[in-house]
Amino acid sequence: MNKNDWWKDAVVYQIYPQSFKDSNNDGIGDINGIREKIPYLKDLGVNVLWLNPIYESPMVDNGYDISDYYKIADCYGTMEDFENLLKEAHDAGIKIIMDLAVCASSIEHKWFKESKKSRDNKYSDYYIWKDPKEDGSAPNNWGSIFGSGSAWEYVEERGQYYLHLFAVEQPDLNWENPDLRNEVYENMEFWLKKGIDGFRLDSISLISKKQDFPDDPTAGENGYGSPYFGASNGPRVHEFLQEMYEKVLSKYDVMTVGEATRTPVDKALLYCQPERKELNMVFQFDHMHVDYGKFGRYSDLKFKLSDLKEAMFLWQKSLNGVGWNSLYWDNHDQPRFVSRFGNDDSKYRKLSATMLATVLFFQQGTPFIYQGDEIGMTNVAFDSIDSYKDIEAHNMYLKFSNMGLSNDEIMSYIHNKSRDNARTPMQWNSNSFAGFSCVDPWIELNPNYSKINVENDMNSDFSIHDYYKKLIKYRKGNEIVRDGDFKEIGLEDSDIFSYTRTYKGKTLLVLGSFSDKKVCYNVPNNLQKFKRELVVSNYDGNIEQNKDASTLYLRPYEALVFYMY
Ligand code: GLC
Ligand code: CA
């Protein structure tokens, strides 16, 4: 392994600063809160933190709408706090990567304020402006990803529309403009010179738009097409990233992970093949699409295990030896993984959370833990839409109401899929406000915090946290896990997730049951000749099997990892 490839041995912990730890009791998590928890993170064993945006922002999209890329938002603290955080993390052996959100900025950014004034000032072309059609309507039929109607907004002063793939307050930056690109690179240098260790590149597959801005011919009943149609993996995205690499990233020993929405695996390779000099890895979405329904992401469908395996196995096989995977079950945009892919009833919550962690961590790639996953935090179901904070949830509520859906139906989708599922405050203990703060937090707590919290978990006989610790320890420097070939087993099996990893004749067999009943697993013939040593298990270390050990009986949500020799 190349020594600059340290990120291959990394385990990343994602922090949503707003909801992690509030140090000054204003109800909002902050940088000094993160500093307080460095010992906790070090003890868990993670060695990289990814911070969601902490820059100055009017917080329409919780910080992804940035008004100054060089400033820390007041609610999170000061630049000095950030520098202290970076130093203390580094002292603890933990690196920090920042979110680089440059597909769009905030309308409050000075570039936009200038840009909208006229067609011929320095910043006029920093955004994507288009003339209206002859009848005055928007330049094309793209709808906003957040479901708020057209992706175009008219501005009187310029007599033109600007493009916003997300919220109206998030105008897309014009990457065609070299001055804009240089501003981005300069900003990256600013943070890298402070000593940060890399970037998570937000919505990066959407930065290059087809320049003829074609209508999406598959527009839905409401007339809006998908902006992905003209923006995902656009014509110049790789040229831009190669330029970014050459001008900035190549000079630093950093890690990069791009958010690659709507990117099939063959296209993902273009981002992460090392010889192409773009990014180290991308976040794939295929496995996040397995429970999409007639309204897309907002749905109450249950996934099929075979679909989930198909998606994950495809990425494992396709990137094997040529690229690198990022491994995740959830993040700040997704529901909690134990509720979505496991079973959050009290009986099986811990078992299913640890099983899911196991089948994820032994795949090839860099694992990402989202805050609270390590104690099995669950989805939340607020009664009223008024308790939700996420702009997407509100836009969707409105959109579905206009379509005539009942409140109950809409709320069931929101309970399942709202991004706020992941954004409720971190549950540290059972004190009031869960030890997150001493006042009402910016978003309500998940009421289950009195039972599910870090303190309870770590003091219990079966601690998810301790299990994560073991997984992280096991991975460290393990060549089979890092470099081993991946082989899928039993794609069609509707209960068991199974695969092997093999490196220089040494094999790990990984099994996880997605069933709440006992299920049989027939060890594949070619593996029966090996001796097996159990190295990881989320039960008591005993194995239930038949006499010649050719069939294993997996208990509900059991995870087993064998070293075969
Ligand atoms: C990314 C972020 C998401 C944000 C969106 C728009 O997808 O992960 O949270 O809302 O970009 O900026
Ligand atoms: Ca605070």
Coordinates of C-alpha atoms and ligand atoms in Angstrom, one line a residue:
M1 CA 0.0 0.0 0.0
N2 CA 1.2 3.5 -0.9
K3 CA 1.9 5.4 2.3
N4 CA -0.2 8.3 1.1
D5 CA -3.2 5.9 1.0
W6 CA -3.7 6.2 4.8
W7 CA -7.4 6.7 4.2
K8 CA -7.6 3.1 3.2
D9 CA -7.0 2.3 6.9
A10 CA -9.3 5.0 8.1
V11 CA -12.6 4.7 10.0
V12 CA -14.5 7.9 9.6
Y13 CA -16.9 9.3 12.2
Q14 CA -19.4 11.8 10.7
I15 CA -20.4 14.7 13.0
Y16 CA -23.5 16.8 12.4
P17 CA -22.3 19.7 14.5
Q18 CA -25.7 21.2 15.1
S19 CA -26.7 18.0 16.9
F20 CA -23.6 16.6 18.5
K21 CA -22.9 18.5 21.7
D22 CA -23.9 22.0 22.8
S23 CA -21.1 23.5 25.0
N24 CA -22.7 26.9 25.7
N25 CA -26.3 25.9 26.2
D26 CA -28.0 27.8 23.5
G27 CA -29.5 24.6 22.2
I28 CA -27.2 24.3 19.2
G29 CA -24.3 21.9 19.0
D30 CA -20.9 23.6 18.5
I31 CA -17.2 23.3 17.9
N32 CA -16.3 23.4 21.6
G33 CA -18.9 20.6 22.1
I34 CA -16.9 18.5 19.6
R35 CA -13.7 19.3 21.5
E36 CA -15.2 18.0 24.7
K37 CA -15.9 14.7 23.1
I38 CA -12.5 14.0 21.6
P39 CA -11.6 11.6 24.3
Y40 CA -14.8 9.7 23.6
L41 CA -14.0 9.6 19.8
K42 CA -10.4 8.5 20.5
D43 CA -11.6 5.7 22.8
L44 CA -14.0 4.5 20.1
G45 CA -11.0 4.2 17.8
V46 CA -12.1 6.3 14.8
N47 CA -9.2 8.2 13.2
V48 CA -11.0 10.7 10.9
L49 CA -13.9 13.1 11.6
W50 CA -16.0 14.5 8.8
L51 CA -17.7 17.7 9.9
N52 CA -20.8 18.8 8.1
P53 CA -20.6 22.5 7.1
I54 CA -19.7 24.8 9.9
Y55 CA -19.3 27.9 7.7
E56 CA -21.3 31.1 7.9
S57 CA -24.8 30.4 6.6
P58 CA -28.4 31.6 7.0
M59 CA -29.1 27.9 7.7
V60 CA -31.9 27.4 5.2
D61 CA -30.5 24.0 4.5
N62 CA -28.7 23.6 7.8
G63 CA -25.4 25.0 6.7
Y64 CA -25.3 23.7 3.1
D65 CA -26.2 27.2 2.0
I66 CA -23.0 29.0 2.7
S67 CA -22.7 32.8 2.7
D68 CA -18.9 33.0 3.5
Y69 CA -16.6 30.1 2.9
Y70 CA -13.9 31.6 5.0
K71 CA -15.8 32.1 8.2
I72 CA -17.2 29.9 10.9
A73 CA -20.9 30.3 11.7
D74 CA -21.3 32.2 15.0
C75 CA -23.6 29.5 16.4
Y76 CA -20.7 27.0 16.0
G77 CA -18.0 29.2 17.5
T78 CA -14.9 31.0 16.3
M79 CA -12.0 30.3 14.0
E80 CA -9.9 30.0 17.1
D81 CA -12.2 27.3 18.4
F82 CA -11.8 25.5 15.1
E83 CA -8.1 25.8 15.2
N84 CA -8.1 24.4 18.7
L85 CA -10.3 21.6 17.7
L86 CA -8.0 20.7 14.8
K87 CA -5.0 20.7 17.1
E88 CA -6.6 18.7 19.8
A89 CA -7.9 16.2 17.3
H90 CA -4.5 15.8 15.7
D91 CA -2.9 15.4 19.1
A92 CA -5.3 12.5 19.7
G93 CA -4.4 10.9 16.4
I94 CA -7.6 12.0 14.7
K95 CA -7.7 13.8 11.3
I96 CA -10.5 16.1 10.2
I97 CA -12.1 16.5 6.8
M98 CA -14.4 19.3 6.0
D99 CA -17.5 19.6 3.9
L100 CA -16.8 21.4 0.6
A101 CA -20.2 22.5 -0.6
V102 CA -19.6 24.3 -3.9
C103 CA -22.3 23.1 -6.2
A104 CA -24.3 26.0 -4.9
S105 CA -23.8 28.9 -2.4
S106 CA -26.3 30.8 -0.3
I107 CA -28.2 33.8 -1.9
E108 CA -26.6 35.7 1.0
H109 CA -23.1 35.2 -0.4
K110 CA -21.6 38.4 -1.6
W111 CA -21.0 36.8 -5.0
F112 CA -24.7 36.3 -5.5
K113 CA -25.7 39.7 -4.1
E114 CA -23.5 41.2 -6.8
S115 CA -24.3 38.7 -9.5
K116 CA -28.0 39.4 -9.4
K117 CA -27.5 43.1 -9.8
S118 CA -26.5 43.2 -13.4
R119 CA -25.3 41.2 -16.4
D120 CA -21.9 42.8 -16.6
N121 CA -20.2 43.0 -13.2
K122 CA -17.3 40.9 -11.9
Y123 CA -19.7 38.3 -10.4
S124 CA -22.3 38.2 -13.1
D125 CA -21.2 34.8 -14.4
Y126 CA -20.6 33.2 -11.0
Y127 CA -24.0 31.7 -11.2
I128 CA -26.2 30.1 -13.9
W129 CA -28.4 32.7 -15.4
K130 CA -30.7 32.2 -18.4
D131 CA -33.2 34.3 -20.3
P132 CA -36.8 33.5 -20.0
K133 CA -38.5 31.6 -22.8
E134 CA -40.5 33.8 -25.2
D135 CA -43.6 33.4 -23.1
G136 CA -41.7 34.5 -20.0
S137 CA -41.5 31.0 -18.5
A138 CA -38.5 29.2 -17.0
P139 CA -35.7 28.2 -19.4
N140 CA -36.5 24.5 -19.0
N141 CA -38.7 22.1 -17.1
W142 CA -36.3 21.0 -14.3
G143 CA -37.8 20.8 -10.9
S144 CA -36.0 21.4 -7.6
I145 CA -34.6 18.3 -5.9
F146 CA -36.3 19.4 -2.6
G147 CA -39.7 19.3 -4.3
S148 CA -40.5 23.0 -4.2
G149 CA -41.4 23.4 -7.8
S150 CA -39.3 24.8 -10.6
A151 CA -35.5 24.7 -10.3
W152 CA -35.4 28.3 -11.8
E153 CA -36.1 31.6 -10.0
Y154 CA -36.7 34.8 -11.8
V155 CA -34.9 38.0 -10.7
E156 CA -36.3 41.3 -11.9
E157 CA -33.1 43.2 -11.8
R158 CA -31.4 41.0 -14.4
G159 CA -34.6 40.0 -16.2
Q160 CA -33.3 36.5 -16.0
Y161 CA -33.7 33.2 -14.2
Y162 CA -31.1 31.6 -12.0
L163 CA -30.8 27.9 -11.5
H164 CA -31.1 26.2 -8.1
L165 CA -31.1 22.4 -8.0
F166 CA -31.9 22.5 -4.3
A167 CA -33.6 25.3 -2.3
V168 CA -34.5 28.7 -3.9
E169 CA -31.9 30.1 -1.5
Q170 CA -29.2 27.9 -2.9
P171 CA -28.3 29.2 -6.4
D172 CA -26.0 26.9 -8.3
L173 CA -22.5 28.1 -8.9
N174 CA -21.3 28.3 -12.5
W175 CA -18.4 26.0 -12.8
E176 CA -18.0 26.9 -16.5
N177 CA -16.5 30.2 -15.2
P178 CA -12.7 29.8 -14.5
D179 CA -12.8 32.7 -12.1
L180 CA -15.3 30.9 -10.0
R181 CA -13.3 27.7 -10.1
N182 CA -10.2 29.6 -8.9
E183 CA -12.2 31.1 -6.0
V184 CA -13.1 27.6 -5.0
Y185 CA -9.5 26.4 -5.2
E186 CA -8.2 29.3 -3.2
N187 CA -10.7 28.6 -0.5
M188 CA -9.6 24.9 -0.4
E189 CA -6.0 26.1 0.0
F190 CA -7.1 28.3 2.9
W191 CA -8.4 25.4 4.9
L192 CA -5.7 23.0 3.8
K193 CA -3.1 25.5 5.0
K194 CA -4.8 25.5 8.4
G195 CA -3.9 21.8 8.4
I196 CA -7.2 20.0 7.6
D197 CA -6.9 16.5 6.2
G198 CA -9.3 16.5 3.3
F199 CA -12.7 17.1 2.0
R200 CA -16.1 15.5 1.6
L201 CA -17.2 17.1 -1.7
D202 CA -20.9 17.9 -1.5
S203 CA -23.1 17.1 -4.6
I204 CA -20.0 16.9 -6.7
S205 CA -21.5 14.8 -9.4
L206 CA -23.9 17.8 -10.1
I207 CA -21.4 20.6 -10.7
S208 CA -21.2 20.4 -14.5
K209 CA -24.5 21.0 -16.4
K210 CA -25.3 20.1 -20.0
Q211 CA -24.9 23.5 -21.5
D212 CA -27.9 23.3 -23.8
F213 CA -30.0 22.8 -20.6
P214 CA -32.4 20.3 -22.2
D215 CA -35.9 19.6 -20.9
D216 CA -36.2 16.3 -19.2
P217 CA -38.6 14.4 -21.5
T218 CA -39.8 12.2 -18.7
A219 CA -41.4 15.1 -16.7
G220 CA -44.0 14.0 -14.2
E221 CA -47.7 15.0 -14.1
N222 CA -46.8 18.3 -12.5
G223 CA -44.8 19.2 -15.5
Y224 CA -41.4 19.2 -13.7
G225 CA -38.6 17.0 -14.9
S226 CA -35.6 15.9 -13.0
P227 CA -32.6 18.2 -12.8
Y228 CA -30.4 15.1 -12.5
F229 CA -31.2 14.6 -16.2
G230 CA -29.1 17.5 -17.2
A231 CA -26.7 17.8 -14.2
S232 CA -25.5 14.4 -13.0
N233 CA -22.1 13.5 -14.3
G234 CA -22.2 16.3 -16.7
P235 CA -19.9 16.8 -19.6
R236 CA -17.0 18.6 -17.8
V237 CA -17.2 17.2 -14.3
H238 CA -14.0 15.2 -14.7
E239 CA -12.1 18.0 -16.3
F240 CA -13.0 20.2 -13.4
L241 CA -12.0 17.6 -10.8
Q242 CA -8.7 16.9 -12.6
E243 CA -8.0 20.6 -12.6
M244 CA -8.8 20.8 -8.8
Y245 CA -6.5 17.9 -8.2
E246 CA -3.7 19.4 -10.2
K247 CA -4.0 22.9 -8.7
V248 CA -4.8 22.0 -5.1
L249 CA -5.2 18.4 -3.9
S250 CA -2.0 17.0 -5.4
K251 CA 0.0 19.3 -3.1
Y252 CA -1.4 17.8 0.1
D253 CA -1.5 14.4 1.7
V254 CA -5.3 14.4 2.1
M255 CA -8.4 12.3 1.7
T256 CA -11.3 13.1 -0.6
V257 CA -14.7 11.6 -0.8
G258 CA -17.3 12.9 -3.3
E259 CA -21.0 12.7 -2.9
A260 CA -22.0 11.1 -6.2
T261 CA -25.7 11.3 -6.5
R262 CA -27.2 9.4 -9.4
T263 CA -23.9 7.8 -10.4
P264 CA -23.8 4.2 -11.7
V265 CA -20.7 2.2 -10.8
D266 CA -19.1 2.5 -14.2
K267 CA -19.2 6.2 -14.0
A268 CA -18.0 6.1 -10.4
L269 CA -14.8 4.6 -11.5
L270 CA -14.1 7.7 -13.5
Y271 CA -14.0 9.6 -10.2
C272 CA -12.0 7.2 -8.1
Q273 CA -9.5 5.4 -10.3
P274 CA -6.2 6.6 -8.8
E275 CA -4.5 7.1 -12.2
R276 CA -7.2 9.6 -13.2
K277 CA -6.2 11.9 -10.3
E278 CA -9.6 13.1 -9.2
L279 CA -10.9 11.7 -5.9
N280 CA -10.1 8.9 -3.5
M281 CA -13.6 7.6 -3.3
V282 CA -17.3 8.5 -3.8
F283 CA -20.4 7.9 -1.8
Q284 CA -22.6 5.6 -3.9
F285 CA -26.4 5.7 -3.7
D286 CA -27.5 2.5 -5.3
H287 CA -28.1 0.8 -1.9
M288 CA -30.0 3.9 -0.7
H289 CA -32.5 3.4 -3.6
V290 CA -33.7 -0.1 -2.7
D291 CA -36.8 1.2 -0.9
Y292 CA -37.8 4.0 -3.2
G293 CA -41.5 4.0 -4.0
K294 CA -43.9 5.7 -6.4
F295 CA -42.9 9.1 -5.0
G296 CA -39.2 8.3 -5.0
R297 CA -37.3 8.6 -1.8
Y298 CA -40.4 9.4 0.4
S299 CA -42.0 6.0 0.6
D300 CA -43.0 3.3 3.1
L301 CA -41.7 0.4 1.1
K302 CA -39.6 -2.2 2.8
F303 CA -36.4 -3.2 0.9
K304 CA -35.7 -6.7 -0.4
L305 CA -32.5 -8.1 0.9
S306 CA -31.6 -9.4 -2.6
D307 CA -31.8 -5.8 -4.0
L308 CA -29.6 -4.5 -1.2
K309 CA -27.0 -7.2 -1.7
E310 CA -27.1 -6.7 -5.5
A311 CA -26.4 -3.0 -5.1
M312 CA -23.6 -3.4 -2.6
F313 CA -22.0 -6.5 -4.2
L314 CA -21.9 -4.8 -7.5
W315 CA -19.9 -1.9 -6.1
Q316 CA -17.6 -4.3 -4.2
K317 CA -16.9 -6.3 -7.3
S318 CA -16.6 -3.4 -9.7
L319 CA -14.1 -1.4 -7.7
N320 CA -12.1 -4.3 -6.5
G321 CA -8.5 -3.6 -7.4
V322 CA -9.3 -0.6 -9.6
G323 CA -10.9 2.0 -7.3
W324 CA -12.0 2.3 -3.7
N325 CA -15.3 2.2 -1.9
S326 CA -16.8 4.2 0.8
L327 CA -19.0 2.2 3.1
Y328 CA -22.0 3.6 4.8
W329 CA -25.5 2.7 6.0
D330 CA -26.7 6.2 6.7
N331 CA -25.7 9.9 7.2
H332 CA -27.4 13.2 7.8
D333 CA -29.6 12.8 4.7
Q334 CA -30.9 9.3 5.5
P335 CA -33.0 7.6 8.1
R336 CA -31.3 5.7 10.9
F337 CA -29.9 2.4 9.6
V338 CA -31.1 0.3 12.4
S339 CA -34.7 1.4 11.8
R340 CA -34.4 1.1 8.0
F341 CA -32.4 -2.0 7.4
G342 CA -32.5 -3.7 10.8
N343 CA -35.2 -3.9 13.5
D344 CA -35.5 -1.1 16.1
D345 CA -37.9 -3.0 18.4
S346 CA -36.2 -3.2 21.7
K347 CA -35.8 -7.0 21.4
Y348 CA -33.7 -6.9 18.3
R349 CA -32.3 -3.4 18.1
K350 CA -28.8 -4.2 19.4
L351 CA -28.5 -7.4 17.6
S352 CA -29.6 -6.0 14.2
A353 CA -27.4 -2.9 14.7
T354 CA -24.3 -4.9 15.4
M355 CA -25.1 -7.4 12.6
L356 CA -25.4 -4.5 10.1
A357 CA -22.2 -3.0 11.3
T358 CA -20.5 -6.3 10.8
V359 CA -21.5 -6.9 7.2
L360 CA -20.6 -3.3 6.4
F361 CA -17.2 -3.2 8.1
F362 CA -15.8 -6.3 6.4
Q363 CA -16.4 -5.0 2.9
Q364 CA -13.6 -3.3 1.1
G365 CA -13.5 0.4 1.5
T366 CA -13.4 3.1 4.1
P367 CA -16.2 2.8 6.7
F368 CA -18.2 5.8 7.8
I369 CA -20.0 5.9 11.1
Y370 CA -22.7 8.5 11.5
Q371 CA -23.0 10.0 15.0
G372 CA -25.2 7.9 17.2
D373 CA -25.0 4.8 15.0
E374 CA -22.5 3.5 17.5
I375 CA -25.3 3.3 20.1
G376 CA -28.0 2.2 17.7
M377 CA -30.0 5.5 17.7
T378 CA -33.3 5.1 15.9
N379 CA -35.7 7.0 13.7
V380 CA -38.1 9.4 15.3
A381 CA -41.8 9.9 14.6
F382 CA -42.9 13.4 15.5
D383 CA -46.7 13.7 15.5
S384 CA -46.9 16.9 13.5
I385 CA -45.0 18.3 10.6
D386 CA -44.5 21.4 12.7
S387 CA -41.9 19.5 14.7
Y388 CA -39.8 18.9 11.6
K389 CA -37.0 21.3 10.8
D390 CA -35.8 20.0 7.5
I391 CA -36.7 22.2 4.5
E392 CA -37.1 19.0 2.4
A393 CA -39.6 17.5 4.7
H394 CA -41.7 20.7 4.6
N395 CA -41.5 21.0 0.9
M396 CA -42.5 17.4 0.5
Y397 CA -45.4 17.8 2.9
L398 CA -46.7 20.7 0.8
K399 CA -46.2 18.9 -2.5
F400 CA -48.0 15.8 -1.3
S401 CA -50.8 17.8 0.3
N402 CA -51.3 19.6 -3.1
M403 CA -51.4 16.2 -4.7
G404 CA -54.3 15.3 -2.4
L405 CA -52.6 12.8 -0.1
S406 CA -53.9 12.6 3.5
N407 CA -52.0 13.9 6.5
D408 CA -51.6 10.3 7.8
E409 CA -50.1 9.0 4.5
I410 CA -47.7 11.9 4.2
M411 CA -46.6 11.6 7.9
S412 CA -45.9 7.9 7.4
Y413 CA -43.5 8.7 4.6
I414 CA -42.0 11.5 6.6
H415 CA -41.5 9.2 9.6
N416 CA -39.8 6.7 7.4
K417 CA -37.6 8.9 5.3
S418 CA -37.3 12.4 6.7
R419 CA -33.7 13.5 7.1
D420 CA -34.5 14.8 10.6
N421 CA -34.5 11.1 11.6
A422 CA -30.7 11.5 11.7
R423 CA -30.6 15.0 12.9
T424 CA -32.2 14.8 16.4
P425 CA -29.6 15.5 19.1
M426 CA -27.0 13.0 20.1
Q427 CA -28.1 11.0 23.1
W428 CA -25.3 11.1 25.6
N429 CA -27.2 10.2 28.8
S430 CA -30.6 10.1 30.4
N431 CA -30.5 13.5 32.0
S432 CA -32.8 16.2 30.8
F433 CA -32.0 17.0 27.1
A434 CA -30.0 13.8 26.9
G435 CA -26.8 15.5 28.0
F436 CA -26.7 17.3 24.7
S437 CA -27.6 20.6 26.2
C438 CA -29.2 22.2 29.3
V439 CA -31.9 23.9 27.3
D440 CA -34.4 22.9 24.7
P441 CA -32.4 21.9 21.6
W442 CA -33.0 23.4 18.1
I443 CA -34.8 20.3 17.2
E444 CA -36.7 18.0 19.6
L445 CA -35.0 15.0 21.0
N446 CA -36.0 11.5 20.2
P447 CA -38.1 10.7 23.2
N448 CA -36.4 7.3 23.5
Y449 CA -33.2 9.0 24.8
S450 CA -33.9 8.0 28.4
K451 CA -33.3 4.4 27.3
I452 CA -31.0 4.7 24.3
N453 CA -28.0 6.8 25.2
V454 CA -24.2 6.5 25.3
E455 CA -24.0 6.0 29.1
N456 CA -26.6 3.3 29.1
D457 CA -25.1 1.5 26.2
M458 CA -21.6 1.6 27.5
N459 CA -22.7 0.3 30.9
S460 CA -24.8 -2.5 29.6
D461 CA -23.8 -6.1 29.1
F462 CA -24.3 -5.9 25.4
S463 CA -22.9 -2.6 24.2
I464 CA -23.2 -1.6 20.6
H465 CA -20.5 0.9 21.2
D466 CA -18.1 -1.8 22.5
Y467 CA -18.9 -3.9 19.5
Y468 CA -18.0 -1.0 17.1
K469 CA -14.8 -0.6 19.1
K470 CA -13.9 -4.3 18.4
L471 CA -14.8 -4.0 14.7
I472 CA -12.6 -0.9 14.4
K473 CA -9.7 -2.6 16.2
Y474 CA -10.0 -5.7 14.1
R475 CA -9.9 -3.8 10.8
K476 CA -6.8 -1.8 11.7
G477 CA -3.9 -2.9 9.6
N478 CA -5.7 -6.1 8.6
E479 CA -4.6 -6.9 5.1
I480 CA -7.5 -9.2 4.3
V481 CA -10.1 -6.6 5.2
R482 CA -8.2 -3.8 3.4
D483 CA -6.9 -5.5 0.3
G484 CA -8.6 -8.8 0.0
D485 CA -10.7 -9.8 -3.0
F486 CA -14.4 -9.8 -2.6
K487 CA -16.6 -12.7 -3.4
E488 CA -20.4 -12.7 -3.0
I489 CA -22.3 -15.7 -1.7
G490 CA -25.9 -16.5 -2.2
L491 CA -27.3 -13.4 -3.8
E492 CA -30.7 -14.9 -3.9
D493 CA -30.8 -15.9 -0.2
S494 CA -33.6 -13.7 1.2
D495 CA -32.4 -13.8 4.8
I496 CA -28.6 -13.9 4.9
F497 CA -26.0 -11.4 3.8
S498 CA -22.8 -13.3 3.0
Y499 CA -19.4 -12.9 1.3
T500 CA -15.8 -13.8 1.6
R501 CA -12.6 -11.7 1.5
T502 CA -9.4 -13.4 0.4
Y503 CA -5.9 -12.1 0.5
K504 CA -2.8 -14.2 -0.2
G505 CA -4.6 -17.5 0.5
K506 CA -6.2 -16.2 3.7
T507 CA -10.0 -15.9 3.8
L508 CA -12.6 -14.3 6.0
L509 CA -16.2 -15.6 5.7
V510 CA -18.7 -13.0 6.7
L511 CA -22.4 -13.8 7.6
G512 CA -25.3 -11.7 8.8
S513 CA -28.9 -12.7 9.2
F514 CA -31.5 -10.2 8.4
S515 CA -34.2 -12.4 9.9
D516 CA -35.9 -12.4 13.2
K517 CA -36.2 -16.2 13.1
K518 CA -33.7 -18.9 13.1
V519 CA -32.4 -19.5 9.6
C520 CA -30.1 -22.1 7.9
Y521 CA -26.9 -21.3 6.1
N522 CA -25.2 -24.0 4.0
V523 CA -21.5 -23.4 3.9
P524 CA -20.5 -23.3 0.3
N525 CA -18.8 -26.6 -0.9
N526 CA -15.5 -24.9 -1.8
L527 CA -15.2 -23.5 1.8
Q528 CA -16.0 -26.7 3.6
K529 CA -12.4 -28.0 3.4
F530 CA -11.1 -25.2 5.6
K531 CA -10.8 -25.0 9.4
R532 CA -12.8 -22.2 10.8
E533 CA -12.0 -19.9 13.6
L534 CA -14.7 -17.5 14.8
V535 CA -13.3 -14.0 15.1
V536 CA -16.3 -11.9 15.4
S537 CA -19.8 -12.6 16.7
N538 CA -22.7 -10.6 18.1
Y539 CA -24.0 -13.5 20.2
D540 CA -22.2 -15.4 23.0
G541 CA -19.4 -16.9 20.9
N542 CA -21.2 -20.2 20.5
I543 CA -22.1 -21.5 17.0
E544 CA -25.1 -23.6 16.3
Q545 CA -24.4 -26.0 13.5
N546 CA -24.9 -29.6 12.4
K547 CA -22.5 -32.4 13.1
D548 CA -20.1 -32.0 10.1
A549 CA -20.4 -28.2 10.4
S550 CA -21.7 -27.9 6.8
T551 CA -24.9 -26.2 8.0
L552 CA -25.0 -23.3 10.4
Y553 CA -28.2 -22.2 12.2
L554 CA -28.2 -18.5 12.5
R555 CA -30.2 -17.0 15.4
P556 CA -32.2 -13.7 14.8
Y557 CA -29.8 -11.1 13.4
E558 CA -26.8 -13.1 14.2
A559 CA -23.5 -12.0 12.7
L560 CA -20.5 -14.3 12.4
V561 CA -17.1 -13.8 10.9
F562 CA -14.8 -16.8 10.5
Y563 CA -11.1 -16.8 9.7
M564 CA -10.6 -19.8 7.3
Y565 CA -7.3 -21.6 7.1
Ligands
GLC1 C1 -26.0 17.3 -0.2 C2 -26.1 17.3 1.3 C3 -27.5 17.7 1.8 C4 -27.9 19.0 1.2 C5 -27.7 19.0 -0.3 C6 -27.9 20.4 -0.9 O1 -26.8 16.3 -0.7 O2 -25.7 16.1 1.8 O3 -27.6 17.7 3.1 O4 -29.2 19.3 1.5 O5 -26.4 18.6 -0.7 O6 -26.9 21.3 -0.5
CA2 CA -24.1 26.0 21.4

